[in-house]
Each structure stands twice: as C-alpha cells, then as structure tokens.
Amino acid sequence: MTSANRDPEMFPDPDTFNINRYPNLHVAFGAGIHHCLGATLARLEGQEAFKSLAERLPNLRLEPQELEHVPSITFRSLKALQVSWN
Ligand code: HEM
C-alpha cells in the first residue's frame, strides 16, 4: 500500500506532501471488500486533532533534524519528530 500511494503513474510528484492533491485515489484505508470500517471515524478524528493542534499551538514548527524511520516492510513511520512552539 505504501508504494501504491507513491506510484508516479498515479500521483504526479508522489513524494511531495500536497494537502490539496486532487484527485487523490490513495489506498491508505485499503480497498474493496475489506476497505477500512473506521475510515470515516479516522478522518473525523484527524480533522479534530490537527484543528486543535493548530489552535492550541499556533507557533508549532519543525526543528532542524535528521529524520529516522522505524524499520518495517509494511508501514513507514518516524522514530521521532522534534518540534517546538515557543
Ligand atoms: C488513520 C487510521 C486508519 C488507517 C490508516 C486504517 C487503515 C486500514 C486498512 C489499510 C485496512 C484494510 C486492511 C486489509 O485490507 O487487510 C483497514 C481495515 C479495517 N479497519 Fe482501519 N484504519 C484506520 C482506522 C481505523 C479505525 C479508527 C477503526 C475502528 C474504529 C478501524 C477499523 C477497521 C476494521 C474493522 C477493518 C477491517 C475491515 C474488513 O476486513 O472488512 N480502522 N484499516
């Protein structure tokens, strides 16, 4: 799924985070008969979480850092993400 979501034939400039990407036919919630049952809840939670974060920490910014990923053949995730908000 992670490589499908970065398929250059499907997504122009696939490694760029583009919140306005449209159409965005990703498969992060799977597809077909086993499509994620919690996708609507997960989207709602994401909207509320990022909205609250932006409201409560308006100065939130990334610290300069080397990013390290958790070794995994399934999902790609960061070991840590350093931020500051002062
Ligand atoms: C960002 C959050 C989430 C992501 C990225 C995600 C992703 C996925 C993916 C990729 C699948 C398909 C797995 C497969 O094809 O074998 C799946 C299935 C499923 N998800 Fe999620 N999920 C999320 C949140 C949730 C939440 C919040 C719930 C429940 C409250 C949930 C419940 C389920 C269930 C029950 C299935 C199995 C559906 C089936 O096999 O018919 N998920 N999810």
CSV table of N, CA, C and O and ligand atoms in Angstrom, one decimal:
chain,number,residue,atom,x,y,z
A,1,MET,N,0.8,-1.2,0.0
A,1,MET,CA,0.0,0.0,0.0
A,1,MET,C,0.9,1.3,0.0
A,1,MET,O,0.5,2.2,-0.7
A,2,THR,N,2.0,1.2,0.8
A,2,THR,CA,2.8,2.4,0.8
A,2,THR,C,3.4,2.7,-0.5
A,2,THR,O,3.5,3.9,-0.9
A,3,SER,N,3.8,1.7,-1.2
A,3,SER,CA,4.4,2.0,-2.6
A,3,SER,C,3.3,2.4,-3.5
A,3,SER,O,3.5,3.3,-4.4
A,4,ALA,N,2.1,1.8,-3.4
A,4,ALA,CA,1.0,2.2,-4.3
A,4,ALA,C,0.6,3.6,-4.1
A,4,ALA,O,0.3,4.3,-5.1
A,5,ASN,N,0.7,4.1,-2.9
A,5,ASN,CA,0.4,5.5,-2.6
A,5,ASN,C,1.5,6.5,-3.1
A,5,ASN,O,1.3,7.7,-3.1
A,6,ARG,N,2.6,5.9,-3.6
A,6,ARG,CA,3.6,6.8,-4.1
A,6,ARG,C,3.9,6.4,-5.6
A,6,ARG,O,5.0,6.7,-6.1
A,7,ASP,N,2.9,5.8,-6.2
A,7,ASP,CA,3.1,5.4,-7.6
A,7,ASP,C,3.1,6.6,-8.5
A,7,ASP,O,2.1,7.3,-8.7
A,8,PRO,N,4.2,6.9,-9.2
A,8,PRO,CA,4.3,8.1,-10.0
A,8,PRO,C,3.3,8.1,-11.2
A,8,PRO,O,3.0,9.1,-11.8
A,9,GLU,N,2.9,6.9,-11.6
A,9,GLU,CA,1.9,6.8,-12.7
A,9,GLU,C,0.5,7.2,-12.2
A,9,GLU,O,-0.4,7.6,-13.0
A,10,MET,N,0.3,7.2,-10.9
A,10,MET,CA,-1.0,7.5,-10.4
A,10,MET,C,-1.0,8.9,-9.8
A,10,MET,O,-2.0,9.6,-9.8
A,11,PHE,N,0.2,9.3,-9.2
A,11,PHE,CA,0.3,10.6,-8.4
A,11,PHE,C,1.5,11.4,-9.0
A,11,PHE,O,2.6,11.0,-8.8
A,12,PRO,N,1.2,12.5,-9.6
A,12,PRO,CA,2.3,13.4,-10.1
A,12,PRO,C,3.1,13.8,-8.9
A,12,PRO,O,2.5,14.2,-7.8
A,13,ASP,N,4.4,13.8,-9.0
A,13,ASP,CA,5.2,14.3,-7.9
A,13,ASP,C,4.9,13.6,-6.5
A,13,ASP,O,4.5,14.2,-5.5
A,14,PRO,N,5.0,12.2,-6.6
A,14,PRO,CA,4.4,11.4,-5.5
A,14,PRO,C,5.0,11.6,-4.1
A,14,PRO,O,4.4,11.3,-3.1
A,15,ASP,N,6.3,12.1,-4.1
A,15,ASP,CA,6.9,12.2,-2.8
A,15,ASP,C,6.7,13.5,-2.1
A,15,ASP,O,7.3,13.8,-1.0
A,16,THR,N,6.0,14.4,-2.8
A,16,THR,CA,5.7,15.7,-2.2
A,16,THR,C,4.4,15.7,-1.4
A,16,THR,O,3.4,15.2,-1.9
A,17,PHE,N,4.4,16.2,-0.1
A,17,PHE,CA,3.2,16.3,0.6
A,17,PHE,C,2.4,17.4,0.1
A,17,PHE,O,2.8,18.5,0.1
A,18,ASN,N,1.2,17.1,-0.4
A,18,ASN,CA,0.3,18.1,-1.1
A,18,ASN,C,-1.1,17.9,-0.5
A,18,ASN,O,-1.8,17.1,-0.9
A,19,ILE,N,-1.4,18.8,0.4
A,19,ILE,CA,-2.7,18.6,1.1
A,19,ILE,C,-3.9,18.9,0.2
A,19,ILE,O,-5.0,18.5,0.4
A,20,ASN,N,-3.6,19.6,-1.0
A,20,ASN,CA,-4.7,19.9,-1.9
A,20,ASN,C,-4.7,18.9,-3.1
A,20,ASN,O,-5.4,19.2,-4.1
A,21,ARG,N,-4.0,17.8,-3.0
A,21,ARG,CA,-3.9,16.9,-4.1
A,21,ARG,C,-5.3,16.4,-4.6
A,21,ARG,O,-6.1,16.0,-3.7
A,22,TYR,N,-5.6,16.5,-5.8
A,22,TYR,CA,-6.9,16.1,-6.3
A,22,TYR,C,-6.8,15.8,-7.8
A,22,TYR,O,-6.3,16.6,-8.6
A,23,PRO,N,-7.3,14.7,-8.3
A,23,PRO,CA,-7.9,13.6,-7.4
A,23,PRO,C,-6.8,12.9,-6.6
A,23,PRO,O,-5.7,13.0,-6.9
A,24,ASN,N,-7.2,12.3,-5.5
A,24,ASN,CA,-6.3,11.6,-4.6
A,24,ASN,C,-6.8,10.2,-4.3
A,24,ASN,O,-7.3,9.9,-3.3
A,25,LEU,N,-6.6,9.3,-5.3
A,25,LEU,CA,-7.1,8.0,-5.2
A,25,LEU,C,-6.1,7.0,-4.4
A,25,LEU,O,-5.7,6.0,-5.0
A,26,HIS,N,-5.8,7.4,-3.2
A,26,HIS,CA,-4.9,6.6,-2.4
A,26,HIS,C,-5.5,5.4,-1.8
A,26,HIS,O,-6.8,5.3,-1.9
A,27,VAL,N,-4.7,4.4,-1.3
A,27,VAL,CA,-5.3,3.2,-0.8
A,27,VAL,C,-4.9,3.1,0.7
A,27,VAL,O,-4.8,2.0,1.2
A,28,ALA,N,-4.7,4.2,1.4
A,28,ALA,CA,-4.3,4.2,2.8
A,28,ALA,C,-5.4,3.4,3.7
A,28,ALA,O,-5.0,2.9,4.7
A,29,PHE,N,-6.6,3.4,3.3
A,29,PHE,CA,-7.6,2.7,4.0
A,29,PHE,C,-8.0,1.4,3.3
A,29,PHE,O,-9.1,0.8,3.6
A,30,GLY,N,-7.1,0.9,2.5
A,30,GLY,CA,-7.4,-0.4,1.8
A,30,GLY,C,-8.3,-0.1,0.6
A,30,GLY,O,-8.5,1.0,0.2
A,31,ALA,N,-8.9,-1.2,0.2
A,31,ALA,CA,-9.8,-1.1,-1.0
A,31,ALA,C,-10.7,-2.4,-1.0
A,31,ALA,O,-10.4,-3.4,-0.4
A,32,GLY,N,-11.8,-2.2,-1.7
A,32,GLY,CA,-12.7,-3.4,-1.9
A,32,GLY,C,-13.4,-3.8,-0.7
A,32,GLY,O,-13.7,-3.1,0.2
A,33,ILE,N,-13.6,-5.2,-0.6
A,33,ILE,CA,-14.5,-5.7,0.4
A,33,ILE,C,-13.9,-5.5,1.8
A,33,ILE,O,-14.7,-5.4,2.8
A,34,HIS,N,-12.6,-5.3,2.0
A,34,HIS,CA,-12.0,-5.1,3.3
A,34,HIS,C,-11.6,-3.7,3.5
A,34,HIS,O,-10.8,-3.4,4.4
A,35,HIS,N,-12.2,-2.8,2.8
A,35,HIS,CA,-11.9,-1.3,3.0
A,35,HIS,C,-12.2,-1.0,4.5
A,35,HIS,O,-13.2,-1.5,5.0
A,36,CYS,N,-11.3,-0.2,5.0
A,36,CYS,CA,-11.4,0.1,6.5
A,36,CYS,C,-12.8,0.5,6.9
A,36,CYS,O,-13.3,1.5,6.5
A,37,LEU,N,-13.3,-0.2,8.0
A,37,LEU,CA,-14.6,0.2,8.5
A,37,LEU,C,-14.5,1.5,9.3
A,37,LEU,O,-15.6,2.1,9.5
A,38,GLY,N,-13.3,1.8,9.8
A,38,GLY,CA,-13.2,3.0,10.6
A,38,GLY,C,-12.8,4.3,9.9
A,38,GLY,O,-12.4,5.3,10.5
A,39,ALA,N,-12.8,4.2,8.6
A,39,ALA,CA,-12.2,5.3,7.8
A,39,ALA,C,-12.9,6.7,8.1
A,39,ALA,O,-12.2,7.7,8.2
A,40,THR,N,-14.2,6.7,8.2
A,40,THR,CA,-14.9,7.9,8.4
A,40,THR,C,-14.5,8.5,9.8
A,40,THR,O,-14.3,9.7,10.0
A,41,LEU,N,-14.5,7.6,10.8
A,41,LEU,CA,-14.1,8.0,12.2
A,41,LEU,C,-12.7,8.5,12.2
A,41,LEU,O,-12.4,9.5,12.8
A,42,ALA,N,-11.8,7.8,11.5
A,42,ALA,CA,-10.4,8.2,11.5
A,42,ALA,C,-10.2,9.6,10.8
A,42,ALA,O,-9.4,10.4,11.3
A,43,ARG,N,-11.0,9.8,9.8
A,43,ARG,CA,-10.9,11.1,9.1
A,43,ARG,C,-11.4,12.2,10.0
A,43,ARG,O,-10.8,13.3,10.1
A,44,LEU,N,-12.5,12.0,10.7
A,44,LEU,CA,-13.0,12.9,11.7
A,44,LEU,C,-12.1,13.2,12.8
A,44,LEU,O,-11.8,14.4,13.2
A,45,GLU,N,-11.5,12.1,13.4
A,45,GLU,CA,-10.5,12.3,14.4
A,45,GLU,C,-9.3,13.1,14.0
A,45,GLU,O,-8.8,14.0,14.7
A,46,GLY,N,-8.9,12.8,12.7
A,46,GLY,CA,-7.7,13.6,12.2
A,46,GLY,C,-8.0,15.0,12.0
A,46,GLY,O,-7.2,15.9,12.4
A,47,GLN,N,-9.2,15.3,11.5
A,47,GLN,CA,-9.6,16.8,11.4
A,47,GLN,C,-9.6,17.5,12.7
A,47,GLN,O,-9.1,18.6,12.9
A,48,GLU,N,-10.2,16.8,13.7
A,48,GLU,CA,-10.3,17.5,15.1
A,48,GLU,C,-8.9,17.6,15.7
A,48,GLU,O,-8.6,18.6,16.3
A,49,ALA,N,-8.1,16.6,15.6
A,49,ALA,CA,-6.8,16.6,16.2
A,49,ALA,C,-5.9,17.7,15.6
A,49,ALA,O,-5.3,18.5,16.3
A,50,PHE,N,-5.9,17.8,14.2
A,50,PHE,CA,-5.0,18.8,13.6
A,50,PHE,C,-5.5,20.2,13.8
A,50,PHE,O,-4.8,21.2,14.0
A,51,LYS,N,-6.9,20.3,13.9
A,51,LYS,CA,-7.5,21.6,14.1
A,51,LYS,C,-7.1,22.1,15.5
A,51,LYS,O,-6.7,23.2,15.7
A,52,SER,N,-7.3,21.2,16.5
A,52,SER,CA,-7.0,21.6,17.9
A,52,SER,C,-5.5,21.9,18.1
A,52,SER,O,-5.1,22.9,18.8
A,53,LEU,N,-4.6,21.1,17.4
A,53,LEU,CA,-3.2,21.3,17.5
A,53,LEU,C,-2.9,22.7,16.9
A,53,LEU,O,-2.1,23.5,17.6
A,54,ALA,N,-3.5,23.1,15.8
A,54,ALA,CA,-3.2,24.4,15.2
A,54,ALA,C,-3.7,25.5,16.1
A,54,ALA,O,-3.1,26.6,16.2
A,55,GLU,N,-4.9,25.3,16.7
A,55,GLU,CA,-5.5,26.4,17.5
A,55,GLU,C,-4.7,26.5,18.8
A,55,GLU,O,-4.4,27.7,19.3
A,56,ARG,N,-4.3,25.4,19.4
A,56,ARG,CA,-3.6,25.5,20.8
A,56,ARG,C,-2.1,25.8,20.7
A,56,ARG,O,-1.6,26.4,21.6
A,57,LEU,N,-1.5,25.4,19.6
A,57,LEU,CA,-0.1,25.7,19.4
A,57,LEU,C,0.2,26.4,18.1
A,57,LEU,O,0.7,25.8,17.1
A,58,PRO,N,-0.2,27.7,18.0
A,58,PRO,CA,-0.1,28.4,16.7
A,58,PRO,C,1.3,28.6,16.2
A,58,PRO,O,1.5,28.8,15.0
A,59,ASN,N,2.3,28.5,17.1
A,59,ASN,CA,3.7,28.7,16.7
A,59,ASN,C,4.4,27.3,16.5
A,59,ASN,O,5.6,27.3,16.4
A,60,LEU,N,3.6,26.2,16.4
A,60,LEU,CA,4.2,24.9,16.2
A,60,LEU,C,5.1,24.9,14.9
A,60,LEU,O,4.6,25.3,13.9
A,61,ARG,N,6.3,24.5,15.1
A,61,ARG,CA,7.2,24.4,13.9
A,61,ARG,C,8.2,23.2,14.1
A,61,ARG,O,8.5,22.8,15.2
A,62,LEU,N,8.7,22.7,12.9
A,62,LEU,CA,9.7,21.7,12.9
A,62,LEU,C,11.0,22.2,13.3
A,62,LEU,O,11.4,23.3,13.0
A,63,GLU,N,11.7,21.4,14.1
A,63,GLU,CA,13.1,21.7,14.5
A,63,GLU,C,14.0,21.1,13.4
A,63,GLU,O,13.6,20.0,12.8
A,64,PRO,N,15.1,21.7,13.1
A,64,PRO,CA,16.1,21.1,12.1
A,64,PRO,C,16.5,19.7,12.7
A,64,PRO,O,16.8,19.6,13.9
A,65,GLN,N,16.5,18.7,11.9
A,65,GLN,CA,16.8,17.4,12.4
A,65,GLN,C,17.0,16.4,11.2
A,65,GLN,O,16.6,16.6,10.1
A,66,GLU,N,17.7,15.3,11.5
A,66,GLU,CA,17.8,14.2,10.6
A,66,GLU,C,16.7,13.2,10.9
A,66,GLU,O,16.5,12.8,12.1
A,67,LEU,N,15.8,12.9,9.9
A,67,LEU,CA,14.7,12.0,10.2
A,67,LEU,C,15.2,10.5,10.1
A,67,LEU,O,15.9,10.1,9.3
A,68,GLU,N,14.7,9.8,11.1
A,68,GLU,CA,15.0,8.3,11.2
A,68,GLU,C,13.7,7.5,11.1
A,68,GLU,O,12.8,7.9,11.9
A,69,HIS,N,13.6,6.5,10.3
A,69,HIS,CA,12.4,5.7,10.2
A,69,HIS,C,12.5,4.5,11.0
A,69,HIS,O,13.6,3.9,11.2
A,70,VAL,N,11.3,4.0,11.5
A,70,VAL,CA,11.2,2.7,12.1
A,70,VAL,C,11.4,1.6,11.0
A,70,VAL,O,10.7,1.7,10.0
A,71,PRO,N,12.3,0.7,11.2
A,71,PRO,CA,12.5,-0.4,10.2
A,71,PRO,C,11.2,-1.2,10.1
A,71,PRO,O,10.7,-1.7,11.1
A,72,SER,N,10.6,-1.3,8.9
A,72,SER,CA,9.4,-2.0,8.7
A,72,SER,C,9.2,-2.2,7.2
A,72,SER,O,9.5,-1.3,6.4
A,73,ILE,N,8.6,-3.4,6.8
A,73,ILE,CA,8.3,-3.6,5.4
A,73,ILE,C,6.9,-3.3,5.1
A,73,ILE,O,6.4,-3.3,4.0
A,74,THR,N,6.1,-2.9,6.2
A,74,THR,CA,4.7,-2.7,6.0
A,74,THR,C,4.4,-1.2,6.0
A,74,THR,O,4.1,-0.5,5.0
A,75,PHE,N,4.5,-0.5,7.2
A,75,PHE,CA,4.2,0.9,7.3
A,75,PHE,C,5.4,1.7,7.6
A,75,PHE,O,6.3,1.3,8.3
A,76,ARG,N,5.4,2.9,7.0
A,76,ARG,CA,6.5,3.8,7.1
A,76,ARG,C,6.2,4.8,8.3
A,76,ARG,O,5.2,5.4,8.2
A,77,SER,N,7.1,4.8,9.3
A,77,SER,CA,6.8,5.8,10.4
A,77,SER,C,8.1,6.3,10.9
A,77,SER,O,9.2,5.7,10.8
A,78,LEU,N,8.0,7.5,11.5
A,78,LEU,CA,9.2,8.1,12.1
A,78,LEU,C,9.5,7.6,13.5
A,78,LEU,O,8.6,7.4,14.3
A,79,LYS,N,10.8,7.5,13.9
A,79,LYS,CA,11.1,7.2,15.2
A,79,LYS,C,10.8,8.3,16.1
A,79,LYS,O,10.4,8.2,17.3
A,80,ALA,N,11.0,9.5,15.6
A,80,ALA,CA,10.7,10.8,16.4
A,80,ALA,C,10.6,11.9,15.5
A,80,ALA,O,11.1,11.9,14.4
A,81,LEU,N,9.8,13.0,15.9
A,81,LEU,CA,9.7,14.2,15.2
A,81,LEU,C,9.8,15.3,16.1
A,81,LEU,O,8.9,15.5,17.0
A,82,GLN,N,10.9,16.1,16.1
A,82,GLN,CA,11.2,17.1,17.0
A,82,GLN,C,10.5,18.4,16.6
A,82,GLN,O,10.7,18.8,15.4
A,83,VAL,N,9.7,19.0,17.5
A,83,VAL,CA,9.0,20.3,17.1
A,83,VAL,C,9.2,21.2,18.3
A,83,VAL,O,9.6,20.8,19.4
A,84,SER,N,8.9,22.5,18.1
A,84,SER,CA,8.9,23.4,19.2
A,84,SER,C,7.7,24.4,19.0
A,84,SER,O,7.1,24.5,17.9
A,85,TRP,N,7.3,25.1,20.0
A,85,TRP,CA,6.1,26.0,19.9
A,85,TRP,C,6.3,27.3,20.7
A,85,TRP,O,5.3,27.9,21.0
A,86,ASN,N,7.5,27.6,21.1
A,86,ASN,CA,7.7,28.9,21.9
A,86,ASN,C,8.1,30.0,21.0
A,86,ASN,O,8.6,29.9,19.9
B,1,HEM,C1,-5.7,6.5,10.2
B,1,HEM,C2,-6.3,5.5,10.7
B,1,HEM,C3,-6.6,4.2,10.0
B,1,HEM,C4,-6.0,3.6,8.9
B,1,HEM,C5,-4.8,4.2,8.1
B,1,HEM,C6,-6.6,2.4,8.7
B,1,HEM,C7,-6.2,1.5,7.6
B,1,HEM,C8,-6.9,0.3,7.4
B,1,HEM,C9,-6.6,-0.6,6.2
B,1,HEM,C10,-5.5,-0.3,5.2
B,1,HEM,C11,-7.4,-1.6,6.3
B,1,HEM,C12,-7.5,-2.8,5.3
B,1,HEM,C13,-6.7,-3.9,5.7
B,1,HEM,C14,-6.7,-5.1,4.7
B,1,HEM,O1,-7.0,-4.8,3.5
B,1,HEM,O2,-6.4,-6.2,5.1
B,1,HEM,C15,-8.3,-1.4,7.4
B,1,HEM,C16,-9.3,-2.3,7.8
B,1,HEM,C17,-10.1,-2.1,8.9
B,1,HEM,N1,-10.1,-1.0,9.8
B,1,HEM,FE1,-8.9,0.6,9.6
B,1,HEM,N2,-7.6,2.2,9.6
B,1,HEM,C18,-7.6,3.3,10.4
B,1,HEM,C19,-8.5,3.5,11.5
B,1,HEM,C20,-9.5,2.6,11.9
B,1,HEM,C21,-10.4,2.9,13.0
B,1,HEM,C22,-10.5,4.2,13.8
B,1,HEM,C23,-11.2,1.8,13.1
B,1,HEM,C24,-12.3,1.5,14.0
B,1,HEM,C25,-12.8,2.3,14.9
B,1,HEM,C26,-10.8,0.8,12.0
B,1,HEM,C27,-11.4,-0.4,11.8
B,1,HEM,C28,-11.0,-1.2,10.8
B,1,HEM,C29,-11.7,-2.6,10.6
B,1,HEM,C30,-12.7,-3.2,11.4
B,1,HEM,C31,-11.0,-3.1,9.4
B,1,HEM,C32,-11.3,-4.5,8.8
B,1,HEM,C33,-12.3,-4.3,7.6
B,1,HEM,C34,-12.5,-5.7,6.9
B,1,HEM,O3,-11.6,-6.5,6.9
B,1,HEM,O4,-13.6,-5.9,6.4
B,1,HEM,N3,-9.8,1.4,11.3
B,1,HEM,N4,-8.0,-0.2,8.1
